[in-house]
Short mmCIF file of C-alpha atoms in Angstrom, two decimals:
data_model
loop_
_atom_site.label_atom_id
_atom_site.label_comp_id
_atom_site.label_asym_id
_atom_site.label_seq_id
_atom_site.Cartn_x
_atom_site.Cartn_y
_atom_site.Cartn_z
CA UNK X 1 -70.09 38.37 10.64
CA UNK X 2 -71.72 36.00 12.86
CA UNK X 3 -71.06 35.44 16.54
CA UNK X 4 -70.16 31.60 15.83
CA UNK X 5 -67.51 32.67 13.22
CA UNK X 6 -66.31 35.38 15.30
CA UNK X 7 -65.81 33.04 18.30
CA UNK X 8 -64.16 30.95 16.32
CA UNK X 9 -61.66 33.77 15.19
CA UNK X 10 -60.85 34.52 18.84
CA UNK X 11 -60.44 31.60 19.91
CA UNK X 12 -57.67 30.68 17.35
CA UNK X 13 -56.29 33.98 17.90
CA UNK X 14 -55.59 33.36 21.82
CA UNK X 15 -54.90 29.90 21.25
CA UNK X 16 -52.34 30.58 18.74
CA UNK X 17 -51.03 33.96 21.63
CA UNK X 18 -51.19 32.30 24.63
CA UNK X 19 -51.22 35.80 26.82
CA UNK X 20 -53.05 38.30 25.77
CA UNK X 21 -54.83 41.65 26.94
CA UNK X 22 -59.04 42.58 26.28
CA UNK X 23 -57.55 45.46 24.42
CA UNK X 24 -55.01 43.68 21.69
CA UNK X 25 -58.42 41.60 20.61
CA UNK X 26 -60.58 45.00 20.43
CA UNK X 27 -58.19 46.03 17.91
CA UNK X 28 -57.34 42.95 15.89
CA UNK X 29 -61.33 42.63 15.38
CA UNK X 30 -62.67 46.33 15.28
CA UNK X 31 -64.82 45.36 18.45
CA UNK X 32 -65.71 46.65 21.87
CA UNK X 33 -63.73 46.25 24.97
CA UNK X 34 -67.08 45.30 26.07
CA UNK X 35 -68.11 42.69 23.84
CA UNK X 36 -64.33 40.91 23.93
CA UNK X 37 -64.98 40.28 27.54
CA UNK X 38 -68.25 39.02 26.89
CA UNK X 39 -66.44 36.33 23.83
CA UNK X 40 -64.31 35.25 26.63
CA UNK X 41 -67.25 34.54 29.03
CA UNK X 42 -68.60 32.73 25.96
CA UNK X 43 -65.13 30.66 25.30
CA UNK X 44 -65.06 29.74 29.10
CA UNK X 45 -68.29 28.48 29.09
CA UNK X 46 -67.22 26.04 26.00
CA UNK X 47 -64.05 24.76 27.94
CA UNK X 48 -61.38 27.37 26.95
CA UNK X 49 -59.24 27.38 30.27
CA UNK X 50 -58.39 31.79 30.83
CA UNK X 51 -57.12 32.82 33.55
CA UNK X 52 -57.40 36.44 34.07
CA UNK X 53 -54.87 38.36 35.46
CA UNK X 54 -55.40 41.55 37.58
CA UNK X 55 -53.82 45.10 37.70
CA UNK X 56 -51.95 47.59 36.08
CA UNK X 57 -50.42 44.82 34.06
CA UNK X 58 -52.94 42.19 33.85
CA UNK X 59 -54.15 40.92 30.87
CA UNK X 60 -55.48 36.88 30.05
CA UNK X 61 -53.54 34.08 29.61
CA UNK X 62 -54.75 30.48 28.03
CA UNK X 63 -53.80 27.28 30.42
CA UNK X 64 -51.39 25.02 29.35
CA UNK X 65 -53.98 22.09 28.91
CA UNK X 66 -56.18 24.69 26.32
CA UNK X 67 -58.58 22.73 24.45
CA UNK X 68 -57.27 22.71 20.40
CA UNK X 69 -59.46 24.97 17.84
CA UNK X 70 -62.30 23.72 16.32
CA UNK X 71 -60.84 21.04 13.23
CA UNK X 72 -63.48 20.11 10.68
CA UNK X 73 -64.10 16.88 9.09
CA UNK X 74 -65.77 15.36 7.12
CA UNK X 75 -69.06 12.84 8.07
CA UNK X 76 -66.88 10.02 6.30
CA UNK X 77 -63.47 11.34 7.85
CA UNK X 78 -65.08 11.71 12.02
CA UNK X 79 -66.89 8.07 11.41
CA UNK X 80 -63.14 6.20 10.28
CA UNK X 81 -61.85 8.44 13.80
CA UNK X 82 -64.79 7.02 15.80
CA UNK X 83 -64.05 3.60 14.84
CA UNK X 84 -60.24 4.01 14.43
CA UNK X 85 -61.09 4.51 18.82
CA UNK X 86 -63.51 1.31 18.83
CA UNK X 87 -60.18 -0.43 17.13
CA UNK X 88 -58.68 -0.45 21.12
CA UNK X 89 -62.09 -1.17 23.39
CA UNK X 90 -60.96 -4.68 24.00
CA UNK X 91 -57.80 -3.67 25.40
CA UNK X 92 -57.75 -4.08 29.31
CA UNK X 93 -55.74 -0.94 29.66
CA UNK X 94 -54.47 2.00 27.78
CA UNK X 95 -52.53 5.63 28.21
CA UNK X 96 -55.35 7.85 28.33
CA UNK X 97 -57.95 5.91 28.40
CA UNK X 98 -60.39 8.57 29.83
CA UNK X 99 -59.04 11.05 27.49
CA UNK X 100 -59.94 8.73 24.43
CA UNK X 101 -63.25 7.98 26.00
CA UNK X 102 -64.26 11.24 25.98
CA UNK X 103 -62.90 11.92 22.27
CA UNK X 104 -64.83 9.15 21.23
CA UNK X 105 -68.26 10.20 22.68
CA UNK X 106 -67.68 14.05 21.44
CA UNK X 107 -67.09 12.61 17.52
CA UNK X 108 -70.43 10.62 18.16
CA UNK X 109 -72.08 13.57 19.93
CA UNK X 110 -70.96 16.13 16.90
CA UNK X 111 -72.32 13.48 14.11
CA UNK X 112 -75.60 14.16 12.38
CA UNK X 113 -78.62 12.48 12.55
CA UNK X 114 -78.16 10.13 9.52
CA UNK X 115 -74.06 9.48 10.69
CA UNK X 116 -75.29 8.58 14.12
CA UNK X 117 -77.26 5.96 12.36
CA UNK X 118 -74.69 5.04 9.94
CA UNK X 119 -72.59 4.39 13.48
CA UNK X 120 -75.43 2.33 14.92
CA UNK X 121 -75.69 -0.25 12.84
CA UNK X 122 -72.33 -0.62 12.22
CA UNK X 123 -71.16 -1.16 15.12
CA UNK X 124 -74.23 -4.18 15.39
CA UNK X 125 -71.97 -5.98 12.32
CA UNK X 126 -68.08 -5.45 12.74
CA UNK X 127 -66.03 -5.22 15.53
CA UNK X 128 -62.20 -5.15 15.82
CA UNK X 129 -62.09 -7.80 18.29
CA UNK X 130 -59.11 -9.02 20.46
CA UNK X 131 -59.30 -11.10 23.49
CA UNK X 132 -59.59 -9.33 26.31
CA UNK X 133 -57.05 -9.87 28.88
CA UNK X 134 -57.99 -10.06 32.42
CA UNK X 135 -53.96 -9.10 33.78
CA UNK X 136 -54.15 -5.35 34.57
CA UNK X 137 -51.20 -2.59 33.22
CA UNK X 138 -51.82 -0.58 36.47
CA UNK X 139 -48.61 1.45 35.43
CA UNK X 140 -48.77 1.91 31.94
CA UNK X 141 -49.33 5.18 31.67
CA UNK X 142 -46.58 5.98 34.27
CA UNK X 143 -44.08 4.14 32.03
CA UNK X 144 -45.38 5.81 29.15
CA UNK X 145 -44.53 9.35 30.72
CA UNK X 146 -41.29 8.43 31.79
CA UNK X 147 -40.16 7.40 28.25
CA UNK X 148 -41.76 11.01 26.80
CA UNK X 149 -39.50 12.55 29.40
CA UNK X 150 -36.42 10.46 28.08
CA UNK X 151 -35.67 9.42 31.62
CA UNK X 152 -34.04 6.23 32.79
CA UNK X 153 -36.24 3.79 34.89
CA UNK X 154 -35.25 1.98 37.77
CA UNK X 155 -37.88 -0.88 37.71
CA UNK X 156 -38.63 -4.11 40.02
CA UNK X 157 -39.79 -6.77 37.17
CA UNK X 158 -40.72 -9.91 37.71
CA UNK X 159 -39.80 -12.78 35.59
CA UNK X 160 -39.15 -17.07 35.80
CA UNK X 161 -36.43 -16.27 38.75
CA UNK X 162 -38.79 -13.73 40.72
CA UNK X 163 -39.01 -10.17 41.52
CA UNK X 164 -35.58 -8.23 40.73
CA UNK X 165 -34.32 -4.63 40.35
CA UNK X 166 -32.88 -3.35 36.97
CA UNK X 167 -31.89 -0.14 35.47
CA UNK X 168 -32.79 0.76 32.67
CA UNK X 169 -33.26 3.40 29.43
CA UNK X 170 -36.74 2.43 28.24
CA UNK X 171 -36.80 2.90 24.46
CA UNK X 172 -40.85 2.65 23.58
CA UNK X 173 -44.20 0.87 24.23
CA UNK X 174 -46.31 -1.14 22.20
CA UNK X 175 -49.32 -3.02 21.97
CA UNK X 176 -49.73 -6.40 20.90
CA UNK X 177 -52.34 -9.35 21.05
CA UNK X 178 -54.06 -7.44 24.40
CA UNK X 179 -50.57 -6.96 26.18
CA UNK X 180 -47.52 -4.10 26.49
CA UNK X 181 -44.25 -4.16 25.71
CA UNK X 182 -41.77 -2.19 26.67
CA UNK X 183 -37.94 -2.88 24.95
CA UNK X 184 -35.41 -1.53 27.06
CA UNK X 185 -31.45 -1.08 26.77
CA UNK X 186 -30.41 -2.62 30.12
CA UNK X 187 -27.44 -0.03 31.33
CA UNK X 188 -25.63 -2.47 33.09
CA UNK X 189 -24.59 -4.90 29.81
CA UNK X 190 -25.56 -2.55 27.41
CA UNK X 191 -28.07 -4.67 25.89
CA UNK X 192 -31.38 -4.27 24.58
CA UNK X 193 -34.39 -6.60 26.52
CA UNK X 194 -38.14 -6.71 25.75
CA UNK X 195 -40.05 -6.51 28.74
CA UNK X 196 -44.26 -7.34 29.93
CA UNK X 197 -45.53 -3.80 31.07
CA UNK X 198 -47.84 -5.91 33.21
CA UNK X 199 -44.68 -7.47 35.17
CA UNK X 200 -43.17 -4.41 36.06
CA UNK X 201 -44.43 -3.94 39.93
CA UNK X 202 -42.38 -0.33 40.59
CA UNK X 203 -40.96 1.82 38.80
CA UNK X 204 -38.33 5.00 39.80
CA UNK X 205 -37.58 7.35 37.33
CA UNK X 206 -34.28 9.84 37.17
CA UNK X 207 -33.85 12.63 35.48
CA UNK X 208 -30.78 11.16 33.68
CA UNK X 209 -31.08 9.86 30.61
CA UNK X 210 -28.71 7.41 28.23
CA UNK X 211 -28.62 8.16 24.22
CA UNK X 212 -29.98 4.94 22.85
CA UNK X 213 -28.68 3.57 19.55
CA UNK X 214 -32.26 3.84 18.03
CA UNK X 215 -36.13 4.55 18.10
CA UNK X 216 -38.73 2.38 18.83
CA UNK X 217 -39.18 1.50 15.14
CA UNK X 218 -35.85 0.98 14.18
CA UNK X 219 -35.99 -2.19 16.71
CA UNK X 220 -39.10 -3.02 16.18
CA UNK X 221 -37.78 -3.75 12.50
CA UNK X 222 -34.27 -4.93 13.61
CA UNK X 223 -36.26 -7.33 16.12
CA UNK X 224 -37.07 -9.83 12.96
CA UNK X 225 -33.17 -10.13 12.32
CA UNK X 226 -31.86 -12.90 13.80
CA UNK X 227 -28.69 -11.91 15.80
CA UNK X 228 -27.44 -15.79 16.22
CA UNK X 229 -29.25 -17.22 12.91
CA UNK X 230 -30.28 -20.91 12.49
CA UNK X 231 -32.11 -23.06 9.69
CA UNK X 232 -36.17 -23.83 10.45
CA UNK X 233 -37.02 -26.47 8.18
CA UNK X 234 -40.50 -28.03 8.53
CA UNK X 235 -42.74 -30.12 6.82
CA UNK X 236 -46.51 -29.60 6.87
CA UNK X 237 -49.79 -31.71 6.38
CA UNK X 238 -52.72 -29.22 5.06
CA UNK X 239 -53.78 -29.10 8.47
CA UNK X 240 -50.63 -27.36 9.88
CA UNK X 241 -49.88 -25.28 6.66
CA UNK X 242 -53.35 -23.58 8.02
CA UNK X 243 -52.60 -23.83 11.85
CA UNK X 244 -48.55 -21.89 10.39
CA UNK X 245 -50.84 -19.33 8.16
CA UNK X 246 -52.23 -17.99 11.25
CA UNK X 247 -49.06 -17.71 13.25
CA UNK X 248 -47.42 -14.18 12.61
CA UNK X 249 -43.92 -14.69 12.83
CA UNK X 250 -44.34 -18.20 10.70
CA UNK X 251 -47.01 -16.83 8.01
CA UNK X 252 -44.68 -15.86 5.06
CA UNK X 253 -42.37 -18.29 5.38
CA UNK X 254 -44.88 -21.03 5.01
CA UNK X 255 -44.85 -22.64 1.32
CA UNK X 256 -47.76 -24.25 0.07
CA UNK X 257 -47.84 -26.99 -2.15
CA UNK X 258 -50.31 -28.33 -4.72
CA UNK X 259 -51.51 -30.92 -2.75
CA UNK X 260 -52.76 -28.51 0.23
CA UNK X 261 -49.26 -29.75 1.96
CA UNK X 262 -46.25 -27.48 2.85
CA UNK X 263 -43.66 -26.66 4.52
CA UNK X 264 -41.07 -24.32 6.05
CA UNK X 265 -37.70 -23.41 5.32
CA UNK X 266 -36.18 -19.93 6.80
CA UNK X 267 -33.81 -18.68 9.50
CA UNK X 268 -35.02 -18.04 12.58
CA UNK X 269 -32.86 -16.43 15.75
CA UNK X 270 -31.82 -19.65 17.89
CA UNK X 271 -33.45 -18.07 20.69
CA UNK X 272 -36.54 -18.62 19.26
CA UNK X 273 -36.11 -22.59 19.72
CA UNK X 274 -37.97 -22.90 23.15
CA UNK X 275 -40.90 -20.61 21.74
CA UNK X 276 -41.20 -23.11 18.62
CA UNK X 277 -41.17 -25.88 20.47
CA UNK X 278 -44.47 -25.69 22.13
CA UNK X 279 -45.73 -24.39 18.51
CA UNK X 280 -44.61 -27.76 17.06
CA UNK X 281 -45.43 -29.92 19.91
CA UNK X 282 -48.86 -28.81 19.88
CA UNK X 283 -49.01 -29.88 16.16
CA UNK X 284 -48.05 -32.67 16.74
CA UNK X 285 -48.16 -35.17 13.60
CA UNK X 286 -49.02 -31.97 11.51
CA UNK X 287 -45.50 -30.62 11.52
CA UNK X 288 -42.91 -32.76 11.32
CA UNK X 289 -39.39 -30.73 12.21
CA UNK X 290 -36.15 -32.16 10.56
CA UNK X 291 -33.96 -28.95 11.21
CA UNK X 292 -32.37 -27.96 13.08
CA UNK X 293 -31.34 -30.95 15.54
CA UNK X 294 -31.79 -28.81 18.98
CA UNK X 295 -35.32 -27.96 18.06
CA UNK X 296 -35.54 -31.65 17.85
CA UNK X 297 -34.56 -32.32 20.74
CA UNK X 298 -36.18 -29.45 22.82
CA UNK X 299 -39.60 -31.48 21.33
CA UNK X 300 -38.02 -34.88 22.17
CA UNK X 301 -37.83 -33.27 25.77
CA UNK X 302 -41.41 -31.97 25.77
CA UNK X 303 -42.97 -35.45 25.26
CA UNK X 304 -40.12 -36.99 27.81
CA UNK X 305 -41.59 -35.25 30.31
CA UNK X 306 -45.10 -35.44 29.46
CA UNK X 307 -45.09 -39.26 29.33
CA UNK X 308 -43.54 -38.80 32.71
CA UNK X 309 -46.52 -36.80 34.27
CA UNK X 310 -49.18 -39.25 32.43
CA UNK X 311 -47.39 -43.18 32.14
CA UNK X 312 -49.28 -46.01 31.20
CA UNK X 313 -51.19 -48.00 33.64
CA UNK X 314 -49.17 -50.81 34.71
CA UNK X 315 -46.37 -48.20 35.46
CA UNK X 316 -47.29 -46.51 37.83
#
């Protein structure tokens, strides 16, 4: 057997034990006391945190943070990992980002000749760009550990009224267009709030911990069900059926006509109204709302003000 495929052996068998003595590996291979200790010279060398133990008793044992045995994949399969990485470069901040750093440069390293070339010039033609954000996450990955550990969060978040202190039982993290999110069931209502990673200034976490009512995907789907539904109707030129198209939460409800014209007609959650409202005013002639009558007011409001900021000439 070779000494590559014998290390290999080993180091899934200790991996796998955890604590182990020179002896228990002489047997389980038919090998020299000698030669195990010079395998685990070997393993260290590669990354394999041992720590040997002296005495009557002593023996190795493999660190908590052991490196995982050797997984083989395909040139096809490590390429779609290297880029699946590339996927999150243009985010400002992420959990582990030197840990996924380092991944990615190890697939590259590991890649043949050809692969590495393969990797070259694709990355010169596609990219899985976002816009970059310039607001830092500075305690992202503290949040994130907080939430693995179930615990509750005391947190100082800032919002439109300032700076305040709330309690809460964090229920996940996610990513979207550059920024975090973390939703969060607020213990002192009971109610579930979305909250800007980024915002959150402190954070204090307990060891208690309140059974939440789901998992992070349960409301990320229940987040699309309107809890106090109302009726969106909208009617499009071509020009905002293709400005609607590239809005997420508006794409599929968006009908298109024959004529390149549209329009809208779905229930949204009425606290969406404010959110729509700079949508729509920023269409301007493109969509024109007709339900429901606050959202046409909320607009009405928007160009109130506006005309206030910017009145004609012989107003002011």
């Amino acid at each position: 057997m070779s000494k590559a495929k014998r290390l290999i052996d080993i180091l899934l068998f200790v991996s796998a034990k955890k604590k182990f003595t020179a002896q228990e590996i002489a047997d389980t291979f038919n090998i020299s006391v000698r030669t195990v200790h010079r395998y685990l010279l070997d393993l260290s060398d590669m990354g394999l945190p041992i720590y040997a133990e002296q005495g009557r008793h002593g023996g190795y044992t493999v660190l908590s943070n052991a490196i995982l045995p050797p997984i083989l994949f395909t040139e096809e399969e490590a390429v779609s990992i290297f880029f699946a990485f590339q996927s999150l470069h243009y985010y400002r901040d992420l959990p582990f980002n030197t840990e996924m750093k380092s991944v990615s440069q190890k697939l590259y390293d590991s890649l043949q000749k050809e692969a590495k070339k393969k990797v070259d010039t694709l990355q010169s033609y596609m990219a899985f760009w976002n816009p970059k954000r310039a607001i830092t996450t500075p305690l992202l990955t503290d949040v994130l550990e907080a939430i693995i550990k179930q615990s509750q969060l005391h947190i100082q978040y800032e919002s439109k009224s300032g700076i305040t202190s709330k309690h809460v039982q964090p229920i996940g993290v996610y990513a979207h267009d550059g920024l975090w999110y973390m939703p969060a069931l607020l213990l002192s209502n009971e109610k579930i709030l979305l909250f800007r990673v980024d915002r959150i200034h402190a954070i204090e976490a307990s060891d208690e911990s309140h059974k939440t009512t789901m998992n992070l995907q349960q409301w990320l789907e229940s987040a699309y069900e309107p809890q106090h539904p109302i009726r969106l109707y909208v009617e499009l030129s071509s020009e905002g059926v293709r400005q609607c198209l590239s809005e997420p939460h508006l794409e599929k409800a968006v009908v298109l006509l024959s004529d390149g014209t549209g329009y809208i007609d779905t229930i949204i959650d009425q606290g969406e109204l404010q959110f729509n409202s700079s949508l729509f005013f920023r269409l301007g002639p493109h969509a024109i709302v007709k339900e429901p009558q606050a959202l046409i007011q909320l607009l009405r409001q928007h160009a109130h003000e506006l005309l206030e900021i910017y009145p004609e000439p012989n107003e002011s």
